[in-house]
Coordinates of C-alpha atoms in Angstrom, one line a residue:
M29 CA 23.9 7.9 -15.2
V30 CA 21.4 7.9 -12.1
S31 CA 21.3 11.0 -9.9
G32 CA 21.0 10.8 -6.2
T33 CA 19.6 13.5 -4.0
V34 CA 20.7 15.5 -1.2
G35 CA 19.2 15.2 2.2
M36 CA 19.4 17.1 5.5
S37 CA 18.3 16.0 8.7
T38 CA 18.8 16.4 12.4
A39 CA 20.0 13.2 14.4
L40 CA 20.6 12.5 17.8
G41 CA 23.7 10.8 17.2
A42 CA 25.3 7.6 18.7
V43 CA 26.5 7.5 22.2
L44 CA 30.3 7.2 21.9
V45 CA 31.6 5.0 24.8
S46 CA 35.1 5.7 26.0
L47 CA 37.2 2.4 25.9
L48 CA 39.7 3.7 28.6
A49 CA 39.6 4.7 32.1
V50 CA 41.8 7.5 31.4
P51 CA 40.7 11.1 30.8
A52 CA 39.6 11.5 27.3
Q53 CA 39.4 15.2 26.5
A54 CA 40.8 16.0 23.0
A55 CA 44.5 16.8 23.0
A56 CA 45.8 20.4 22.7
P57 CA 47.0 20.9 18.9
T58 CA 50.7 20.4 18.1
G59 CA 52.7 22.3 15.9
T60 CA 52.5 25.9 15.0
G61 CA 50.6 28.7 16.7
R62 CA 48.8 29.3 13.5
E63 CA 47.3 25.9 13.5
A64 CA 46.2 26.2 17.3
S65 CA 44.6 29.7 16.3
L66 CA 42.8 28.3 13.3
A67 CA 41.4 25.3 15.2
A68 CA 39.2 27.7 17.3
E69 CA 37.7 29.5 14.3
E70 CA 34.0 29.2 13.3
L71 CA 33.6 26.9 10.4
A72 CA 31.3 28.2 7.4
A73 CA 28.2 26.3 6.6
P74 CA 28.8 23.5 4.1
D75 CA 28.3 24.4 0.5
D76 CA 25.9 21.8 -0.9
A77 CA 25.9 23.3 -4.4
G78 CA 29.7 23.2 -4.4
L79 CA 29.7 19.6 -3.1
R80 CA 27.2 18.7 -5.9
E81 CA 29.5 20.4 -8.6
V82 CA 32.6 18.3 -7.4
L83 CA 30.6 15.1 -7.7
L84 CA 29.2 15.8 -11.1
T85 CA 32.9 16.8 -12.2
A86 CA 34.1 13.4 -11.2
L87 CA 31.5 11.8 -13.1
A88 CA 32.5 13.9 -16.3
Q89 CA 36.0 12.6 -15.4
G90 CA 35.3 9.1 -15.5
A91 CA 34.1 7.9 -12.2
P92 CA 30.9 5.7 -12.2
G93 CA 29.5 7.3 -9.0
A94 CA 30.5 9.6 -6.3
M95 CA 29.2 10.6 -3.1
V96 CA 29.7 12.6 0.2
R97 CA 28.1 12.8 3.8
V98 CA 28.7 15.7 6.0
D99 CA 27.7 15.3 9.8
D100 CA 27.6 18.8 11.0
N101 CA 27.1 18.7 14.9
G102 CA 23.7 16.9 14.6
T103 CA 22.9 18.0 11.0
V104 CA 23.4 15.6 8.1
H105 CA 24.0 16.5 4.6
R106 CA 23.8 13.7 2.2
L107 CA 24.8 14.1 -1.8
S108 CA 25.3 11.2 -4.3
E109 CA 25.5 11.1 -8.1
G110 CA 26.0 8.2 -10.7
D111 CA 25.9 4.5 -10.3
A112 CA 26.8 1.8 -7.5
D113 CA 26.3 -0.6 -10.3
R114 CA 27.1 -0.2 -14.0
V115 CA 25.4 -3.4 -14.8
T116 CA 22.0 -2.9 -13.2
G117 CA 22.3 0.9 -13.1
R118 CA 21.3 0.9 -9.5
A119 CA 22.1 4.7 -8.1
L120 CA 24.8 5.3 -5.8
T121 CA 23.6 6.2 -2.2
T122 CA 25.4 7.3 0.8
S123 CA 24.1 4.2 2.8
D124 CA 26.3 1.9 0.5
R125 CA 29.2 0.2 1.9
F126 CA 32.6 0.5 0.2
R127 CA 36.3 -0.6 0.5
V128 CA 38.1 2.3 2.6
G129 CA 41.5 1.4 1.7
S130 CA 44.3 3.4 3.8
V131 CA 41.6 5.0 6.0
S132 CA 42.2 1.4 7.7
K133 CA 45.6 2.7 8.8
T134 CA 43.8 5.0 11.3
F135 CA 42.1 2.3 12.8
T136 CA 45.2 0.1 13.2
A137 CA 47.0 3.2 14.8
V138 CA 44.1 3.5 17.2
V139 CA 44.4 -0.1 18.4
L140 CA 48.2 0.4 18.7
L141 CA 47.9 3.8 20.7
Q142 CA 45.3 1.9 22.9
L143 CA 48.0 -0.6 23.6
V144 CA 50.3 2.3 24.5
D145 CA 47.8 3.6 27.0
E146 CA 47.7 0.1 28.7
G147 CA 51.3 -0.2 29.1
K148 CA 51.7 -3.0 26.4
L149 CA 53.5 -0.9 24.0
A150 CA 55.9 1.8 23.9
L151 CA 56.2 4.1 20.8
D152 CA 59.7 4.8 21.0
A153 CA 60.8 1.2 21.5
S154 CA 62.4 -0.8 18.9
V155 CA 59.9 -3.0 16.7
N156 CA 62.4 -5.8 17.1
S157 CA 62.0 -5.8 20.8
Y158 CA 58.5 -7.0 20.3
L159 CA 58.9 -9.1 16.9
P160 CA 62.4 -10.3 17.3
G161 CA 64.5 -10.3 14.3
L162 CA 61.7 -9.4 11.8
L163 CA 63.3 -6.0 10.6
P164 CA 67.0 -5.4 9.4
D165 CA 67.4 -2.4 11.6
D166 CA 67.0 -2.4 15.6
R167 CA 66.4 1.4 15.3
I168 CA 63.2 1.2 13.6
T169 CA 60.6 2.2 16.4
V170 CA 56.9 1.8 16.5
R171 CA 56.6 5.7 16.2
H172 CA 58.6 5.3 12.9
L173 CA 55.9 2.8 11.5
L174 CA 53.0 4.8 12.4
S175 CA 54.6 8.1 11.0
H176 CA 55.9 6.4 7.7
R177 CA 59.6 7.2 8.8
S178 CA 60.8 3.6 9.1
G179 CA 62.5 3.6 5.7
L180 CA 60.7 0.1 4.8
Y181 CA 60.3 -0.2 1.2
D182 CA 56.6 -0.5 -0.1
Y183 CA 56.1 -3.6 -1.7
T184 CA 53.1 -2.3 -3.5
N185 CA 55.4 -0.3 -5.9
D186 CA 56.4 -3.5 -7.5
M187 CA 53.1 -5.3 -7.1
F188 CA 51.2 -2.8 -9.0
A189 CA 53.5 -1.2 -11.2
Q190 CA 51.1 -2.4 -14.1
T191 CA 47.6 -1.6 -12.4
V192 CA 45.2 -4.2 -13.9
P193 CA 47.5 -7.2 -14.3
G194 CA 49.0 -6.3 -10.9
F195 CA 45.4 -6.4 -9.3
E196 CA 44.3 -9.6 -11.1
A197 CA 47.5 -11.5 -10.0
V198 CA 46.5 -10.8 -6.4
R199 CA 42.9 -10.7 -6.5
N200 CA 42.2 -14.1 -5.1
K201 CA 45.6 -14.5 -3.6
V202 CA 46.1 -14.9 0.4
F203 CA 49.1 -13.4 1.9
S204 CA 50.4 -13.8 5.5
Y205 CA 51.8 -10.8 7.3
Q206 CA 55.2 -12.3 6.9
D207 CA 55.0 -12.9 3.3
L208 CA 54.3 -9.0 2.6
V209 CA 57.3 -8.2 4.8
D210 CA 59.3 -10.2 3.1
L211 CA 58.5 -8.6 -0.1
S212 CA 59.4 -5.5 1.3
L213 CA 62.5 -6.4 2.5
E214 CA 63.8 -7.8 -1.0
K215 CA 64.7 -4.1 -1.3
P216 CA 67.0 -2.0 1.0
L217 CA 65.6 0.6 3.2
T218 CA 64.6 3.9 1.3
N219 CA 66.2 6.2 4.2
A220 CA 67.8 5.7 7.7
P221 CA 65.1 5.1 10.4
G222 CA 63.5 8.5 11.3
A223 CA 65.1 10.4 8.7
A224 CA 62.4 11.2 6.3
Y225 CA 58.8 10.9 5.8
S226 CA 58.2 8.1 2.9
Y227 CA 54.7 6.6 2.7
S228 CA 54.6 2.7 2.7
N229 CA 52.0 0.3 3.3
T230 CA 54.6 -2.0 5.0
N231 CA 54.6 0.0 7.9
F232 CA 51.1 -0.8 8.8
V233 CA 51.3 -4.4 8.0
V234 CA 54.1 -4.4 10.7
G235 CA 51.6 -2.7 12.7
G236 CA 49.0 -5.5 12.2
M237 CA 51.7 -8.1 13.3
L238 CA 52.3 -6.0 16.7
I239 CA 48.7 -5.9 17.2
E240 CA 48.2 -9.6 17.0
K241 CA 51.5 -10.5 18.9
L242 CA 50.6 -8.0 22.0
T243 CA 46.9 -9.2 22.1
G244 CA 47.1 -12.8 21.1
Q245 CA 44.0 -12.1 18.9
S246 CA 43.3 -11.1 15.3
V247 CA 43.3 -7.5 14.1
S248 CA 39.7 -8.4 13.0
T249 CA 38.8 -9.1 16.5
Q250 CA 40.6 -6.2 18.0
Y251 CA 39.0 -3.9 15.4
Q252 CA 35.5 -5.2 16.4
Q253 CA 36.1 -5.3 20.4
R254 CA 37.8 -1.8 20.5
I255 CA 36.3 0.3 17.8
I256 CA 33.3 -1.3 15.9
T257 CA 31.2 -2.6 18.7
P258 CA 31.6 0.3 21.1
L259 CA 31.0 3.2 18.3
K260 CA 28.2 1.1 16.9
L261 CA 29.7 1.1 13.6
T262 CA 26.8 -1.2 12.0
S263 CA 28.2 -1.0 8.4
T264 CA 31.9 -1.6 9.1
S265 CA 33.7 -4.8 9.0
Y266 CA 37.0 -6.5 8.2
V267 CA 36.5 -9.8 6.4
H268 CA 39.9 -10.8 5.2
P269 CA 40.4 -13.0 3.2
D270 CA 36.7 -13.4 2.2
T271 CA 36.2 -11.5 -0.9
A272 CA 32.7 -10.2 -1.0
I273 CA 31.3 -6.9 0.6
A274 CA 28.1 -7.8 2.6
G275 CA 24.9 -5.9 2.2
R276 CA 24.1 -2.8 -0.1
H277 CA 27.4 -1.8 -1.6
A278 CA 29.1 0.2 -4.1
N279 CA 30.8 -1.7 -6.9
G280 CA 34.6 -0.6 -7.4
Y281 CA 35.8 0.1 -11.0
L282 CA 39.5 -0.1 -12.2
P283 CA 40.4 1.5 -15.5
P284 CA 43.4 -0.3 -17.1
D285 CA 46.6 2.0 -17.6
E286 CA 46.4 2.0 -21.4
G287 CA 42.7 2.6 -21.5
G288 CA 39.7 0.2 -22.3
A289 CA 36.9 -1.3 -20.4
L290 CA 36.7 -0.7 -16.6
V291 CA 37.2 -3.7 -14.5
D292 CA 34.8 -4.5 -11.8
S293 CA 37.2 -4.8 -9.0
T294 CA 34.8 -5.2 -6.1
E295 CA 35.4 -8.8 -5.2
Q296 CA 38.9 -9.4 -3.8
T297 CA 40.7 -10.8 -0.8
L298 CA 42.6 -7.4 -0.2
S299 CA 45.3 -9.7 1.4
W300 CA 47.9 -7.7 -0.2
A301 CA 46.9 -4.9 2.3
Q302 CA 45.1 -6.3 5.5
S303 CA 45.9 -3.9 8.4
A304 CA 47.0 -1.5 5.9
G305 CA 43.8 -1.2 3.8
A306 CA 41.2 -4.1 4.2
I307 CA 38.4 -2.5 6.0
I308 CA 34.9 -2.1 4.8
S309 CA 32.7 0.7 5.9
S310 CA 30.1 3.6 5.0
T311 CA 30.2 7.3 5.1
R312 CA 28.1 7.4 8.2
D313 CA 30.3 5.1 10.2
L314 CA 33.6 6.9 9.0
N315 CA 32.3 10.1 10.1
T316 CA 31.4 8.6 13.4
F317 CA 34.7 7.1 13.8
F318 CA 36.7 10.3 13.0
S319 CA 34.3 12.5 15.1
A320 CA 34.9 10.1 18.2
L321 CA 38.7 10.0 17.6
L322 CA 39.2 13.8 17.7
G323 CA 36.6 14.2 20.3
G324 CA 38.7 12.0 22.6
E325 CA 36.5 9.1 22.9
L326 CA 39.1 6.4 21.7
M327 CA 42.3 7.0 23.5
S328 CA 43.7 9.1 26.3
A329 CA 44.5 12.9 25.8
A330 CA 48.2 12.0 26.1
Q331 CA 48.1 9.6 23.1
L332 CA 45.9 11.7 21.1
A333 CA 48.6 14.5 21.3
Q334 CA 51.0 11.9 20.0
M335 CA 48.9 11.0 17.2
Q336 CA 48.9 14.8 16.2
Q337 CA 52.8 15.1 16.1
W338 CA 53.2 16.3 12.6
T339 CA 55.8 15.2 10.0
P340 CA 55.5 17.5 7.0
V341 CA 54.6 16.0 3.9
N342 CA 54.3 19.0 1.6
S343 CA 53.2 22.8 2.2
T344 CA 49.5 21.8 3.0
Q345 CA 49.7 18.5 4.7
G346 CA 51.2 16.8 7.7
Y347 CA 51.3 13.2 8.7
G348 CA 50.9 12.2 12.3
L349 CA 50.7 8.7 13.7
G350 CA 48.2 7.1 11.3
L351 CA 46.5 10.5 10.9
R352 CA 46.7 13.1 8.1
R353 CA 46.3 16.8 8.5
R354 CA 45.5 19.1 5.5
D355 CA 45.4 22.7 5.6
L356 CA 42.4 24.1 3.4
S357 CA 42.5 27.6 1.4
C358 CA 40.3 29.1 4.1
G359 CA 43.0 28.6 6.8
V360 CA 41.0 25.9 8.4
S361 CA 42.9 22.2 9.2
V362 CA 41.1 19.0 9.0
Y363 CA 42.3 15.6 10.3
G364 CA 41.6 11.9 8.9
H365 CA 43.1 9.9 6.1
T366 CA 42.7 9.2 2.6
G367 CA 42.1 5.8 1.1
T368 CA 42.8 4.3 -2.3
V369 CA 42.1 0.7 -3.2
Q370 CA 41.2 -1.0 -6.5
G371 CA 37.9 0.7 -7.6
Y372 CA 37.5 3.2 -4.4
Y373 CA 38.8 6.7 -3.7
T374 CA 38.0 7.9 -0.1
Y375 CA 38.4 10.9 1.7
A376 CA 37.5 11.1 5.5
F377 CA 38.1 13.9 7.6
T378 CA 36.9 15.9 10.5
S379 CA 37.4 19.4 12.3
K380 CA 39.6 19.7 15.1
D381 CA 37.0 19.3 17.8
G382 CA 35.3 16.3 15.6
K383 CA 32.0 18.1 15.4
R384 CA 32.1 18.2 11.6
S385 CA 33.2 15.2 9.8
V386 CA 32.9 14.5 5.9
T387 CA 33.5 11.2 4.1
A388 CA 33.4 11.4 0.4
L389 CA 33.9 8.4 -2.0
A390 CA 34.2 8.0 -5.8
N391 CA 33.9 4.4 -7.0
T392 CA 36.9 4.5 -9.3
S393 CA 40.8 4.4 -8.8
N394 CA 43.7 4.8 -11.2
N395 CA 42.3 8.1 -12.2
S396 CA 44.4 11.0 -10.9
T397 CA 42.3 13.6 -12.2
V398 CA 39.2 12.2 -10.2
L399 CA 41.3 11.7 -7.2
T400 CA 42.2 15.6 -7.3
T401 CA 38.7 16.6 -7.9
M402 CA 37.3 14.6 -4.8
S403 CA 40.0 16.6 -2.7
R404 CA 37.7 19.6 -3.1
T405 CA 34.8 18.1 -1.4
L406 CA 37.1 19.0 1.8
E407 CA 37.0 22.8 0.6
S408 CA 33.1 23.0 0.3
A409 CA 32.4 21.1 3.3
F410 CA 34.7 23.1 5.8
C411 CA 35.2 26.3 4.1
G412 CA 31.7 26.6 2.8
K413 CA 30.9 29.0 -0.3
P414 CA 34.2 30.2 -1.9
Q415 CA 35.1 33.9 -0.4
T416 CA 38.3 34.2 -2.5
T417 CA 39.0 35.6 -5.7
A418 CA 39.1 32.9 -9.0
A419 CA 42.8 33.4 -9.1
A420 CA 43.4 32.6 -5.4
R421 CA 41.1 29.7 -5.4
S422 CA 42.8 28.4 -8.4
T423 CA 46.2 28.5 -6.5
A424 CA 44.7 26.9 -3.6
T425 CA 43.3 24.1 -5.5
A426 CA 46.5 23.7 -7.4
A427 CA 48.5 23.1 -4.1
Q428 CA 46.4 20.1 -3.2
V429 CA 46.6 18.3 -6.3
E430 CA 47.0 14.5 -5.7
R431 CA 49.5 12.9 -7.9
Y432 CA 50.2 9.8 -6.2
E433 CA 48.0 7.1 -4.3
D434 CA 48.0 5.2 -1.1
I435 CA 48.8 2.0 -3.2
A436 CA 52.1 2.2 -5.2
P437 CA 52.8 5.4 -3.7
N438 CA 55.9 6.1 -5.6
I439 CA 54.2 5.6 -8.9
A440 CA 52.7 8.4 -10.5
R441 CA 49.2 7.9 -12.1
D442 CA 48.8 10.8 -14.2

């Protein structure tokens, strides 16, 4: 194992260019009064020792490497442990690129909400009004897609019921969006449109179809023009269906369900996910992105407020429009997304005002113990050194156990 180092520096920060002519203030929080009051509270200083302990624990549980970057209003905390490449033994660093998985969903949602601002899309319009005949129920709206309330079955539950064989079957395959929707529609809707939250990658595949239909351009071009170039995300790309990650990057490692040697899962088309999960990025770029988003730089205040209309997921989480809210043990709520793709676990979250952002990565997957452990980076980064009793902290941690993944979400990976 190669240990990384922690670094702190003061940065000027990139100038974030607003893409719209409309006012770009952050929206007032929606939901409970408790959430609104907590948003104004001062954050404790990040606990670097706690972050280090989380990373080392993840390595002890089977992750080849783990890292975290905290951008705190100009001050940067960088911590990394373990290997980016198990063959060469190269140490993982916070500059390494990686596959962000379902964090891509927030990028897709941003583009769609910008299209709402431009009058090209309506959240409560039927998806079939834009993509005639695509879906089996005209009641499924754009809002239902972005909040995972469409009822569309998640095709990844079948595709990855067996982790490594499922991955190898699609590693080099190229799907069309229609291919993926067709796989979903082989199964009936899981619930009536709007009736319940049910996480499904299909929703954001359809989101990609909407982007391409309404703009006449690829999602890659739209990500580049609307987000990547304006925010100067120099390590962020969407290369589908190419299989390689350009530049210095972390290799991903996938453990088989039955145990055995790790599979290097770095190179793949990620065609099975596309607009639901195929973006490549870095800790710095994801922190810049989420800071810009919650800071009101990427859409109007009205659409940012819509993005934060929360559907309950469980007692400590809500889902908006391509955005997650997590309520931490210290009473602070943070906003962002998780990402799971073969060989990579990502947590990318920011404070209500976007001034403190955290991205953490472990270069493994199919390991729910590591997934749960990495969630604790949010506690150390936003809550600081623990102030609760051991029993209370244990309870808070237990409430955040991550049993399911963003791929094959209905399959427990315990």
